[in-house]
């Protein structure tokens, strides 16, 4: 898991798969606006042009000055495009598409499933869930991380 302390060092660092294949550079990181935990990294690759792809940081590591991702290149390259402007956040719908693409669950669902509480009983969670119905598509729990710029 990526820590808050590692965010500054991640600015522009190279991103690799666990097999050692370079997939691009870290353009920005989105953090959870409640916990401050880094959640997504936008990976840009000059060959792909502007508008890189987002990868989840939940199982990623920051080792020897580089981001190591537990996903194959094909999965990363096939990720849906989201938040086209660098520094912008993911909408709830975009984040749900990315969760589905990478085959991971929203951490808030895991908390609710385990304890029957957590996000499900918070006002902010209700607003976020409403965003998935199309009523508030821009509501997000994410904000740009503070990289070492």
GROMACS .gro file of C-alpha atoms in nm:
model
  149
    1UNK     CA    1   0.000   0.000   0.000
    2UNK     CA    2   0.120   0.349  -0.085
    3UNK     CA    3   0.155   0.581   0.214
    4UNK     CA    4   0.103   0.955   0.241
    5UNK     CA    5   0.477   0.994   0.295
    6UNK     CA    6   0.551   0.827  -0.039
    7UNK     CA    7   0.326   1.062  -0.239
    8UNK     CA    8   0.590   1.334  -0.280
    9UNK     CA    9   0.844   1.089  -0.417
   10UNK     CA   10   0.591   0.951  -0.667
   11UNK     CA   11   0.570   1.271  -0.871
   12UNK     CA   12   0.666   1.173  -1.225
   13UNK     CA   13   0.815   0.841  -1.119
   14UNK     CA   14   0.807   0.546  -1.357
   15UNK     CA   15   0.538   0.282  -1.320
   16UNK     CA   16   0.615  -0.086  -1.378
   17UNK     CA   17   0.432  -0.416  -1.363
   18UNK     CA   18   0.549  -0.676  -1.111
   19UNK     CA   19   0.715  -0.851  -1.407
   20UNK     CA   20   0.936  -0.544  -1.462
   21UNK     CA   21   0.768  -0.398  -1.771
   22UNK     CA   22   0.749  -0.018  -1.780
   23UNK     CA   23   0.395   0.112  -1.844
   24UNK     CA   24   0.449   0.489  -1.815
   25UNK     CA   25   0.496   0.764  -1.561
   26UNK     CA   26   0.282   0.880  -1.270
   27UNK     CA   27   0.099   1.192  -1.382
   28UNK     CA   28  -0.119   1.239  -1.075
   29UNK     CA   29  -0.259   1.055  -0.774
   30UNK     CA   30  -0.612   1.072  -0.637
   31UNK     CA   31  -0.664   1.028  -0.264
   32UNK     CA   32  -0.974   0.946  -0.062
   33UNK     CA   33  -1.110   1.276   0.069
   34UNK     CA   34  -1.200   1.119   0.404
   35UNK     CA   35  -0.903   0.898   0.486
   36UNK     CA   36  -0.634   1.072   0.281
   37UNK     CA   37  -0.525   0.731   0.152
   38UNK     CA   38  -0.391   0.724  -0.206
   39UNK     CA   39  -0.648   0.535  -0.418
   40UNK     CA   40  -0.572   0.584  -0.790
   41UNK     CA   41  -0.273   0.685  -0.999
   42UNK     CA   42  -0.304   0.827  -1.347
   43UNK     CA   43  -0.035   0.673  -1.564
   44UNK     CA   44   0.069   0.864  -1.875
   45UNK     CA   45   0.269   0.718  -2.159
   46UNK     CA   46   0.402   0.942  -2.434
   47UNK     CA   47   0.305   0.682  -2.695
   48UNK     CA   48  -0.057   0.695  -2.579
   49UNK     CA   49  -0.075   1.072  -2.600
   50UNK     CA   50  -0.261   1.290  -2.353
   51UNK     CA   51  -0.510   1.130  -2.122
   52UNK     CA   52  -0.347   0.834  -1.955
   53UNK     CA   53  -0.520   0.555  -1.767
   54UNK     CA   54  -0.597   0.515  -1.399
   55UNK     CA   55  -0.471   0.222  -1.196
   56UNK     CA   56  -0.575   0.134  -0.841
   57UNK     CA   57  -0.311   0.179  -0.574
   58UNK     CA   58  -0.470  -0.057  -0.320
   59UNK     CA   59  -0.224  -0.341  -0.391
   60UNK     CA   60   0.054  -0.136  -0.551
   61UNK     CA   61   0.392  -0.067  -0.394
   62UNK     CA   62   0.647   0.212  -0.412
   63UNK     CA   63   0.990   0.050  -0.430
   64UNK     CA   64   1.327   0.194  -0.523
   65UNK     CA   65   1.174   0.515  -0.656
   66UNK     CA   66   0.920   0.349  -0.883
   67UNK     CA   67   0.556   0.248  -0.866
   68UNK     CA   68   0.506  -0.129  -0.893
   69UNK     CA   69   0.161  -0.238  -1.010
   70UNK     CA   70   0.014  -0.587  -0.962
   71UNK     CA   71  -0.165  -0.581  -1.298
   72UNK     CA   72  -0.058  -0.707  -1.641
   73UNK     CA   73   0.015  -0.452  -1.914
   74UNK     CA   74  -0.286  -0.569  -2.118
   75UNK     CA   75  -0.524  -0.494  -1.830
   76UNK     CA   76  -0.373  -0.150  -1.771
   77UNK     CA   77  -0.379  -0.060  -2.140
   78UNK     CA   78  -0.741  -0.173  -2.171
   79UNK     CA   79  -0.865   0.042  -1.883
   80UNK     CA   80  -1.150   0.278  -1.967
   81UNK     CA   81  -1.051   0.641  -2.018
   82UNK     CA   82  -1.167   0.864  -1.737
   83UNK     CA   83  -1.120   1.221  -1.606
   84UNK     CA   84  -0.958   1.352  -1.926
   85UNK     CA   85  -0.802   1.661  -1.768
   86UNK     CA   86  -0.491   1.607  -1.555
   87UNK     CA   87  -0.570   1.701  -1.196
   88UNK     CA   88  -0.944   1.638  -1.231
   89UNK     CA   89  -1.117   1.373  -1.023
   90UNK     CA   90  -1.308   1.063  -1.123
   91UNK     CA   91  -1.684   1.074  -1.118
   92UNK     CA   92  -1.858   0.801  -0.921
   93UNK     CA   93  -1.961   0.631  -1.246
   94UNK     CA   94  -1.604   0.642  -1.381
   95UNK     CA   95  -1.468   0.498  -1.059
   96UNK     CA   96  -1.725   0.217  -1.069
   97UNK     CA   97  -1.621   0.133  -1.427
   98UNK     CA   98  -1.258   0.118  -1.316
   99UNK     CA   99  -1.341  -0.104  -1.018
  100UNK     CA  100  -1.521  -0.343  -1.255
  101UNK     CA  101  -1.238  -0.334  -1.509
  102UNK     CA  102  -0.972  -0.423  -1.252
  103UNK     CA  103  -1.196  -0.675  -1.075
  104UNK     CA  104  -1.176  -0.509  -0.736
  105UNK     CA  105  -1.442  -0.402  -0.491
  106UNK     CA  106  -1.494  -0.053  -0.365
  107UNK     CA  107  -1.337  -0.046  -0.018
  108UNK     CA  108  -1.657   0.115   0.115
  109UNK     CA  109  -1.857  -0.191   0.004
  110UNK     CA  110  -1.612  -0.417   0.186
  111UNK     CA  111  -1.651  -0.217   0.508
  112UNK     CA  112  -2.030  -0.228   0.478
  113UNK     CA  113  -2.033  -0.600   0.398
  114UNK     CA  114  -1.812  -0.684   0.695
  115UNK     CA  115  -1.975  -0.474   0.964
  116UNK     CA  116  -2.307  -0.348   0.832
  117UNK     CA  117  -2.194   0.003   0.919
  118UNK     CA  118  -1.921   0.233   0.800
  119UNK     CA  119  -1.992   0.432   0.486
  120UNK     CA  120  -2.352   0.313   0.464
  121UNK     CA  121  -2.447   0.522   0.766
  122UNK     CA  122  -2.268   0.840   0.668
  123UNK     CA  123  -2.431   1.134   0.488
  124UNK     CA  124  -2.141   1.157   0.244
  125UNK     CA  125  -2.195   0.794   0.143
  126UNK     CA  126  -2.557   0.867   0.056
  127UNK     CA  127  -2.452   1.155  -0.169
  128UNK     CA  128  -2.193   0.935  -0.339
  129UNK     CA  129  -2.445   0.656  -0.397
  130UNK     CA  130  -2.686   0.910  -0.547
  131UNK     CA  131  -2.416   0.997  -0.799
  132UNK     CA  132  -2.430   0.642  -0.935
  133UNK     CA  133  -2.801   0.689  -1.018
  134UNK     CA  134  -2.720   0.966  -1.261
  135UNK     CA  135  -2.861   1.236  -1.034
  136UNK     CA  136  -2.520   1.372  -0.931
  137UNK     CA  137  -2.265   1.232  -1.175
  138UNK     CA  138  -1.986   1.466  -1.061
  139UNK     CA  139  -1.996   1.377  -0.691
  140UNK     CA  140  -1.672   1.208  -0.594
  141UNK     CA  141  -1.496   1.092  -0.281
  142UNK     CA  142  -1.160   1.164  -0.443
  143UNK     CA  143  -0.934   1.466  -0.464
  144UNK     CA  144  -0.595   1.524  -0.626
  145UNK     CA  145  -0.307   1.408  -0.408
  146UNK     CA  146  -0.027   1.639  -0.313
  147UNK     CA  147   0.271   1.518  -0.509
  148UNK     CA  148   0.614   1.677  -0.472
  149UNK     CA  149   0.570   1.955  -0.726
   0.00000   0.00000   0.00000
